[in-house]
Coordinates of C-alpha atoms and ligand atoms in Angstrom, one line a residue:
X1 CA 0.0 0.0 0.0
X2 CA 1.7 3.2 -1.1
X3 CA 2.5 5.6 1.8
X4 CA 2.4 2.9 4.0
X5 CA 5.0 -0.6 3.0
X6 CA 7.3 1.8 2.4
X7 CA 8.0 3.0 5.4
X8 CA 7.8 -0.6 7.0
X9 CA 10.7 -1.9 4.9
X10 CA 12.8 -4.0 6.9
X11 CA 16.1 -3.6 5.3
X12 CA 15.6 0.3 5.5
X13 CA 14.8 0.0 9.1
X14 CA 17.7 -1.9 10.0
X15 CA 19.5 0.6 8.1
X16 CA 17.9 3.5 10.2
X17 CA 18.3 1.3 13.1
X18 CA 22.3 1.0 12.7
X19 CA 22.3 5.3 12.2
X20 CA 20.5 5.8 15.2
X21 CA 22.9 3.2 17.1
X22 CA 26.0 5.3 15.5
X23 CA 24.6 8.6 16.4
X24 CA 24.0 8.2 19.8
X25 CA 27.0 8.5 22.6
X26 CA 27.1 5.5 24.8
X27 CA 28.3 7.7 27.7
X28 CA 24.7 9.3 27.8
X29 CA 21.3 8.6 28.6
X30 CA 18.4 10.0 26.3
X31 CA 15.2 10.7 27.2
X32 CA 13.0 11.7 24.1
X33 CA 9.3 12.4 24.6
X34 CA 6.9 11.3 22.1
X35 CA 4.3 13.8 22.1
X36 CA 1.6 12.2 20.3
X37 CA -1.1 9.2 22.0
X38 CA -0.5 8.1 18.7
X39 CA 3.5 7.8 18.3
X40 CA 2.7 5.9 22.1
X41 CA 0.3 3.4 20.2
X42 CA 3.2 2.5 17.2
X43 CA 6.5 2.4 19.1
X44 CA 4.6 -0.3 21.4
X45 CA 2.5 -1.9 18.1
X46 CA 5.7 -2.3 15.9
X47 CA 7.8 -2.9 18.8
X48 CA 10.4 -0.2 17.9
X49 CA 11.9 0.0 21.3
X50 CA 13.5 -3.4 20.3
X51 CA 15.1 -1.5 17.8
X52 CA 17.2 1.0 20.1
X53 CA 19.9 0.8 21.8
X54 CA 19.1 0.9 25.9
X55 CA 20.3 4.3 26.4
X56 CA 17.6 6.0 24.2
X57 CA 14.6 6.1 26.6
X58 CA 10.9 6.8 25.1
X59 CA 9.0 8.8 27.3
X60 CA 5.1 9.0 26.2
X61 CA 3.8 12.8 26.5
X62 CA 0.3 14.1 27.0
X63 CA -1.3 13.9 23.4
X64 CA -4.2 10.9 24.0
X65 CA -7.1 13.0 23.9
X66 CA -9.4 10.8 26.2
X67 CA -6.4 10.3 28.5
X68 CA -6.0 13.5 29.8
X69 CA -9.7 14.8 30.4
X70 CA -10.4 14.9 34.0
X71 CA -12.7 12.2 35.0
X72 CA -14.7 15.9 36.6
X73 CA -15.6 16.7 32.8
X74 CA -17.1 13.5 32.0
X75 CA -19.0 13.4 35.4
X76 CA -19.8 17.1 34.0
X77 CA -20.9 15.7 30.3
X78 CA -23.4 12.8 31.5
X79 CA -24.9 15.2 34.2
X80 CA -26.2 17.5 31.4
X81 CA -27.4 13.9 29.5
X82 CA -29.8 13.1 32.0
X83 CA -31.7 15.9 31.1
X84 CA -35.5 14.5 29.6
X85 CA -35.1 14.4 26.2
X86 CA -31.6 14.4 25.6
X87 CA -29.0 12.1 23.3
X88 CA -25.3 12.5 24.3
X89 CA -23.6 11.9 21.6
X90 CA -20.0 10.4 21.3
X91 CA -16.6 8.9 19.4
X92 CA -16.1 5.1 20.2
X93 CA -13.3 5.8 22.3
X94 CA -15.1 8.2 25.0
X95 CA -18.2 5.3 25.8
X96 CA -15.9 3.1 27.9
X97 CA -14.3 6.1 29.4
X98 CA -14.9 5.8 33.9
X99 CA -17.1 8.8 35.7
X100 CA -17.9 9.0 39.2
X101 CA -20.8 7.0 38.2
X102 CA -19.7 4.7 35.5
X103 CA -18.7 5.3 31.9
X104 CA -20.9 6.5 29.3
X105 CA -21.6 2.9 28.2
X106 CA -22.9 2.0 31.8
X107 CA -24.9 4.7 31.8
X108 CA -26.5 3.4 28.7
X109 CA -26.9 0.1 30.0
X110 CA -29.0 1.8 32.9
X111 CA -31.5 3.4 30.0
X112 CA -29.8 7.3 29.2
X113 CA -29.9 7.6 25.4
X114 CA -26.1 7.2 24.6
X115 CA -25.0 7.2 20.8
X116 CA -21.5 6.5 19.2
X117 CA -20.8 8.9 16.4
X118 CA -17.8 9.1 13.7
X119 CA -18.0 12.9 13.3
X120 CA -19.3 15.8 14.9
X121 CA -21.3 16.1 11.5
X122 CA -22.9 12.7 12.6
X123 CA -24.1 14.1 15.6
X124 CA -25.5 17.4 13.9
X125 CA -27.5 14.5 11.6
X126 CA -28.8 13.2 14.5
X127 CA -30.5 15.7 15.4
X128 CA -32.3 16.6 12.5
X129 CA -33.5 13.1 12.9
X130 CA -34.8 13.3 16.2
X131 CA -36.4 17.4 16.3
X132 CA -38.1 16.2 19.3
X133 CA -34.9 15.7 20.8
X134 CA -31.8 17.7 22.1
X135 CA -28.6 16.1 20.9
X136 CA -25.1 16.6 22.9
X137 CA -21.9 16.0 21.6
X138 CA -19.2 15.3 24.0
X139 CA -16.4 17.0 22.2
X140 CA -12.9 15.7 22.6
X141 CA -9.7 16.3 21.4
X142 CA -6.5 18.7 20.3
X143 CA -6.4 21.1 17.6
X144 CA -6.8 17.5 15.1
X145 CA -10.9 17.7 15.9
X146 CA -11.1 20.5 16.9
X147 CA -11.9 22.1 12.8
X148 CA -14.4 19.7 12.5
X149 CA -16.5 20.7 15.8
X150 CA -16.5 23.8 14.3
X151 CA -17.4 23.5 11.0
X152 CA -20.6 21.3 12.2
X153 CA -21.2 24.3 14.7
X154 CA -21.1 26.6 11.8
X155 CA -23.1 24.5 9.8
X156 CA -26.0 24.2 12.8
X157 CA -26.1 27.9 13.1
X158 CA -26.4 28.4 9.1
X159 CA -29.2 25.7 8.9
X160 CA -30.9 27.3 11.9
X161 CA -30.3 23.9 14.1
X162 CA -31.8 24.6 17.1
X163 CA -32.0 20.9 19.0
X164 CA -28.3 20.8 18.9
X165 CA -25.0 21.6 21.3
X166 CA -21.7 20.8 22.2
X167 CA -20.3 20.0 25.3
X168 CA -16.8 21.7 24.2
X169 CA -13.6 19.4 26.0
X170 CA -10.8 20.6 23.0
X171 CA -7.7 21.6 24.1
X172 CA -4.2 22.6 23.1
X173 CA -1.1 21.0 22.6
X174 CA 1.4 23.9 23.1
X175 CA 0.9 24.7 26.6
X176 CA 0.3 21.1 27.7
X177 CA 4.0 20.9 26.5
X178 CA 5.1 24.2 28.4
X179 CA 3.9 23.0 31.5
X180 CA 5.8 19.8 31.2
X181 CA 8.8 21.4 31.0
X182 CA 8.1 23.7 33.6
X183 CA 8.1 20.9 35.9
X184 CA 11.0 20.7 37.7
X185 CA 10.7 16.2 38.0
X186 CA 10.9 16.3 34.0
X187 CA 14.2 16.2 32.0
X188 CA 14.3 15.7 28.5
X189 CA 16.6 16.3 25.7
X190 CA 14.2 16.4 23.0
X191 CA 10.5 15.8 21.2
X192 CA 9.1 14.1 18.5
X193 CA 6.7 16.4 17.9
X194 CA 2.8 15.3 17.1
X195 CA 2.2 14.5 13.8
X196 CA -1.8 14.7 13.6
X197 CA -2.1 18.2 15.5
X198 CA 0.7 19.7 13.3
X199 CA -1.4 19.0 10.0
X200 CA -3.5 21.8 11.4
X201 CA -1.0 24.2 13.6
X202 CA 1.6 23.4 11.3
X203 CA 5.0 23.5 12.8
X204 CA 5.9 27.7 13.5
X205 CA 4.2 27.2 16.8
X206 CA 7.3 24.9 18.5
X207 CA 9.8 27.1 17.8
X208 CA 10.0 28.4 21.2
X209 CA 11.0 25.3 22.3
X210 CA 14.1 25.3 19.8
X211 CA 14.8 29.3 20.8
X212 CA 14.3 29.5 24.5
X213 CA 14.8 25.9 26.1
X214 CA 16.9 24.4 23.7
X215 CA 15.4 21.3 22.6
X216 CA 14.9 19.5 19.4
X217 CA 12.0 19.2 18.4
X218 CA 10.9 16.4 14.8
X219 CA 7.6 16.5 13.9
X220 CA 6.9 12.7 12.8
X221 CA 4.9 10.7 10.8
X222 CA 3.3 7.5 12.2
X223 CA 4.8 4.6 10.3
X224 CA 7.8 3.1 11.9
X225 CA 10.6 4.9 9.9
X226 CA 8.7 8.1 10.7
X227 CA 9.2 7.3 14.2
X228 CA 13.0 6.1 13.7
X229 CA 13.8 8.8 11.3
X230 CA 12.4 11.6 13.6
X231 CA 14.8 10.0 16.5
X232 CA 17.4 10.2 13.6
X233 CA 16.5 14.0 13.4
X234 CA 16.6 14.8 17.1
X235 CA 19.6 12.7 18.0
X236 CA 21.8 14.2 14.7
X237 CA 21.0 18.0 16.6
X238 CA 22.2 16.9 19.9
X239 CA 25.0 15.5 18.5
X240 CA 25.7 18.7 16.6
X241 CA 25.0 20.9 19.6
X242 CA 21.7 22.2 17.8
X243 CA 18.2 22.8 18.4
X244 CA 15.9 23.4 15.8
X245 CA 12.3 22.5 14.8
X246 CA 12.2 20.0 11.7
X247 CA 9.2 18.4 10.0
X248 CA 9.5 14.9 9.3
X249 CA 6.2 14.4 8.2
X250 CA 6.4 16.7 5.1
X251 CA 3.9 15.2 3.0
X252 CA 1.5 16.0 5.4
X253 CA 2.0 18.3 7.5
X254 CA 2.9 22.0 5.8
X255 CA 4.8 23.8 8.1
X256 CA 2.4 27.2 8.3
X257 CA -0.5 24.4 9.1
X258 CA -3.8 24.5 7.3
X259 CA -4.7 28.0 7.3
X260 CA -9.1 27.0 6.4
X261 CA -8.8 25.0 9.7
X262 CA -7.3 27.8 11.9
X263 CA -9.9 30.1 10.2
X264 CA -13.0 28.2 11.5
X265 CA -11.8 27.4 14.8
X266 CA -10.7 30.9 15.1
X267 CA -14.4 32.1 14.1
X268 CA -16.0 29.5 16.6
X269 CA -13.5 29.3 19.4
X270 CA -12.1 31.5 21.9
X271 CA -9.6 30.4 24.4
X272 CA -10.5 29.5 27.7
X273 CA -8.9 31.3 30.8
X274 CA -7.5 28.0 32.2
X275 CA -8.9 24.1 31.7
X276 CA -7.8 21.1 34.1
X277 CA -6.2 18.4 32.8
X278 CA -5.6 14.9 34.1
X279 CA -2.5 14.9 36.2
X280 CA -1.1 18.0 35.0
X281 CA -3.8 20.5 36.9
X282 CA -4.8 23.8 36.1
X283 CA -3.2 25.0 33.1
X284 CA -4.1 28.7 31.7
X285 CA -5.0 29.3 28.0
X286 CA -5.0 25.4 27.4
X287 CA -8.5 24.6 25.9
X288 CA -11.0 26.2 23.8
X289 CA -14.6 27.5 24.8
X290 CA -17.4 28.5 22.0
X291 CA -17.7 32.2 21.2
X292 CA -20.6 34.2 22.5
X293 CA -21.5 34.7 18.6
X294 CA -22.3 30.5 19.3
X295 CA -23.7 30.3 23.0
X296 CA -27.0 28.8 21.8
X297 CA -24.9 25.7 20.2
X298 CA -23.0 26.0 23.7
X299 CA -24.0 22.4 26.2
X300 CA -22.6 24.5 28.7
X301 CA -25.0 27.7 28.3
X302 CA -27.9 25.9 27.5
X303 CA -27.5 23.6 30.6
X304 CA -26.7 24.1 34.3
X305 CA -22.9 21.7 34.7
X306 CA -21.9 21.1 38.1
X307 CA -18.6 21.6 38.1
X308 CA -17.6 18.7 40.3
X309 CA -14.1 18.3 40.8
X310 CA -13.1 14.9 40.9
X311 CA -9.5 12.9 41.8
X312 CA -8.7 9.9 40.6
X313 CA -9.0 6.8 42.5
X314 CA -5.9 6.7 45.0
X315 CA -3.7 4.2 43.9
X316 CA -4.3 4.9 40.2
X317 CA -1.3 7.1 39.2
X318 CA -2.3 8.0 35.8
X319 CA -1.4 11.7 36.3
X320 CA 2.3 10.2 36.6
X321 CA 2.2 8.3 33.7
X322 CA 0.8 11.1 31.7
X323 CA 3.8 13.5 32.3
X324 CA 6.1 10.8 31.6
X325 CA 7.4 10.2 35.0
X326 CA 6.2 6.9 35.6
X327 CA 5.8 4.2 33.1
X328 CA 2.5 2.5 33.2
X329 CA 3.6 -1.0 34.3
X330 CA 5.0 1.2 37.3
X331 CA 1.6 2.0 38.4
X332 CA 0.1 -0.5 41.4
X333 CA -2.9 -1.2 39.7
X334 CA -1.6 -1.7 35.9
X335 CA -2.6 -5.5 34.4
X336 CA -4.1 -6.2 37.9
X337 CA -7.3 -4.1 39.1
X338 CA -7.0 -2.0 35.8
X339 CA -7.1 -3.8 32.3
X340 CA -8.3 -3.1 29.0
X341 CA -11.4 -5.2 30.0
X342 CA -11.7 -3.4 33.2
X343 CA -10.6 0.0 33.3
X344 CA -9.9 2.1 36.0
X345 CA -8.6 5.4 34.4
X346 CA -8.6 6.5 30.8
X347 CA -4.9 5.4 29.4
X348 CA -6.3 1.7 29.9
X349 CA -9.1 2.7 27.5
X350 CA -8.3 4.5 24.5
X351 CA -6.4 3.3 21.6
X352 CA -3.6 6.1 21.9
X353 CA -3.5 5.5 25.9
X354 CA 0.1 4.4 27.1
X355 CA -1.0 1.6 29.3
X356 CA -3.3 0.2 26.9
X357 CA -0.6 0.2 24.2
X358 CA 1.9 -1.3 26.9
X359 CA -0.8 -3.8 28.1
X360 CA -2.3 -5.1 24.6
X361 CA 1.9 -5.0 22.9
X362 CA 4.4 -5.7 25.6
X363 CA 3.1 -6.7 28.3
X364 CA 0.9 -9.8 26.6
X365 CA 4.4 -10.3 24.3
X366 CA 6.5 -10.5 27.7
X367 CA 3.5 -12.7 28.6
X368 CA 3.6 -15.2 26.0
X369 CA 7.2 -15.4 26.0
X370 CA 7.4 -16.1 29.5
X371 CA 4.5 -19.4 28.9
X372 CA 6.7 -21.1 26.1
X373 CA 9.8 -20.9 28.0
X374 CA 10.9 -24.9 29.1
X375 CA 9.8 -25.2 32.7
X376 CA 13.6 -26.0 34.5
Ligands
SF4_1 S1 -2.7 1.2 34.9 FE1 -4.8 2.1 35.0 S2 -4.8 3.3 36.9 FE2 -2.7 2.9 36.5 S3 -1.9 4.6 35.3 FE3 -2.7 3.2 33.8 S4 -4.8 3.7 33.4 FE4 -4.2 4.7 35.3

């Protein structure tokens, strides 16, 4: 498949493999963050760690979406669903997702109208569908979704859609990675930057991270030369003494972004004052709200939300995991109480979550290796 066996080629990533091993100094220890939920969900899925030498440490940033809502929000989301007369609408990966309560699945199991959608426009059909209805759509994710949700909320207010809203969760990537630096249990010598958000912010908006901390920063690609290539990248300016911002993932991502994207969620969004985010708190000018020029389309203007603030179970130390401090087999709970089948925070659930990468690659490989092993 074109854009795709290419950059699974074996012989090339041994070849990439061997540059990588070459570049790096064996007097040093690296520690490069993969931004992206997604980078998390390859490196475990083609097993590229296998592929490093021992001194180039992978540490999985805070780009998974579902992983780093606060489990406050979705208590906040299926409040304003059990409203009469309401549908909260939903991706896949949000449904299995634990509240206070139970996860929006379980909430459907105990009778609240609970749909899985594929697109915010989905949603939007819904509710012409159902005019007796209100539909809400849960909406999740970083400056990737975030054009969509906007376009459909465009598209309700041009159509004069009145039985339709959106509970607004988007946030943004740039000061999620400011506040990791900022805290003072994080060192790292360098990003691969997130592929998916940059096709929209293109890849201006990192360069204070070249200028004024002095990291590298490659904006990859999925496939697993992407993800070698990119450490290539950052490891080739630390070598050289350099930090710059390079783009990887040039045939997709331009580097001044997608300028139609920016332009509807500029006309739709503002930025929100501050947003909390799973284990990394408060953090100001981090997520996006719906203009005043959209308040009817607004869940949270149209209903009452609690506000509850929630923490996370005790033992579950997702909020580590997400800043890269611990990895998830280092949590108590991981493959015991909390599994893909029974989750107890987010990064179990979704697809781009680090422990349910790590459970569903590495651990069940270290798993099966361990069963065929001769018993002494
Ligand atoms: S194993 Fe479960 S509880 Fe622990 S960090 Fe991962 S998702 Fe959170």
């Amino acid at each position: 498949m074109k854009f795709v066996d290419e950059f699974r080629e074996p012989e090339v990533i041994t070849k990439v493999a061997e540059e990588i091993r070459r570049l790096a100094d064996p007097n040093r220890h690296y520690r490069i963050m993969e931004v992206c939920g997604g980078h998390t969900h390859a490196i475990y899925r083609f097993g590229l760690k296998d592929v490093l030498p021992a001194n180039i440490e992978l540490i999985h940033g805070p780009g998974c979406p579902v992983c780093v809502l606060p489990m406050g929000r979705i208590d906040d989301g299926l409040a304003l669903a059990q409203q009469p007369d309401v549908i909260f609408a939903a991706f896949g990966d949000m449904m299995r997702v634990p509240g206070t309560c139970g996860s929006p699945l379980e909430h459907k199991a105990r009778g609240m109208d609970v749909r899985i959608v594929y697109s915010p426009s989905d949603a939007l059909t819904l509710a012409q569908a159902n005019p007796d209805k209100h539909v809400m759509f849960f909406a999740i994710g970083f400056e990737t979704t975030a054009p969509s949700t906007a376009l459909t909320l465009m598209r309700a207010k041009s159509q004069g859609i009145h039985n339709f809203s959106v509970f607004c969760n988007h946030v943004t990537i740039i000061p999620a990675i400011r506040a990791i630096l900022d805290s003072p249990d994080m060192r790292l010598d360098g990003f691969i930057g997130p592929g998916h958000v940059s096709t929209v912010i293109g890849c201006r908006p990192y360069e204070w991270i070249a200028k004024n901390e002095h990291k590298p920063v490659a904006v990859s690609g999925f496939e697993p030369l992407d993800i070698l290539q990119g450490i290539v990248m950052v490891l080739r300016q630390l070598k050289a003494g350099e930090a710059a911002i390079e783009n990887q993932y040039r045939r997709v991502v331009p580097w001044e972004g997608n300028r139609a994207a920016l332009r509807a969620m500029a006309e739709v969004f503002q930025l929100r004052p501050y947003f909390e985010w799973r284990g990394l708190g408060f953090i100001s000018q981090s997520a996006l709200r719906i203009r005043d020029e959209y308040a009817e389309w607004d869940s949270e203007r149209r209903f009452h939300v609690p506000g509850v603030r929630v923490t996370d179970p005790k033992a579950a130390q997702c909020g580590e995991v997400l800043k890269g401090v611990l990895k998830p087999v280092q949590c108590k709970l991981f493959g015991k109480e909390c599994t893909p089948e029974h989750p107890i925070g987010a990064l179990m659930v979704s697809t781009e979550g680090s422990c349910a990468a790590y459970f569903n690659y590495e651990h069940r490989k270290a798993a099966t290796v361990t069963s065929i092993r001769p018993v002494a």
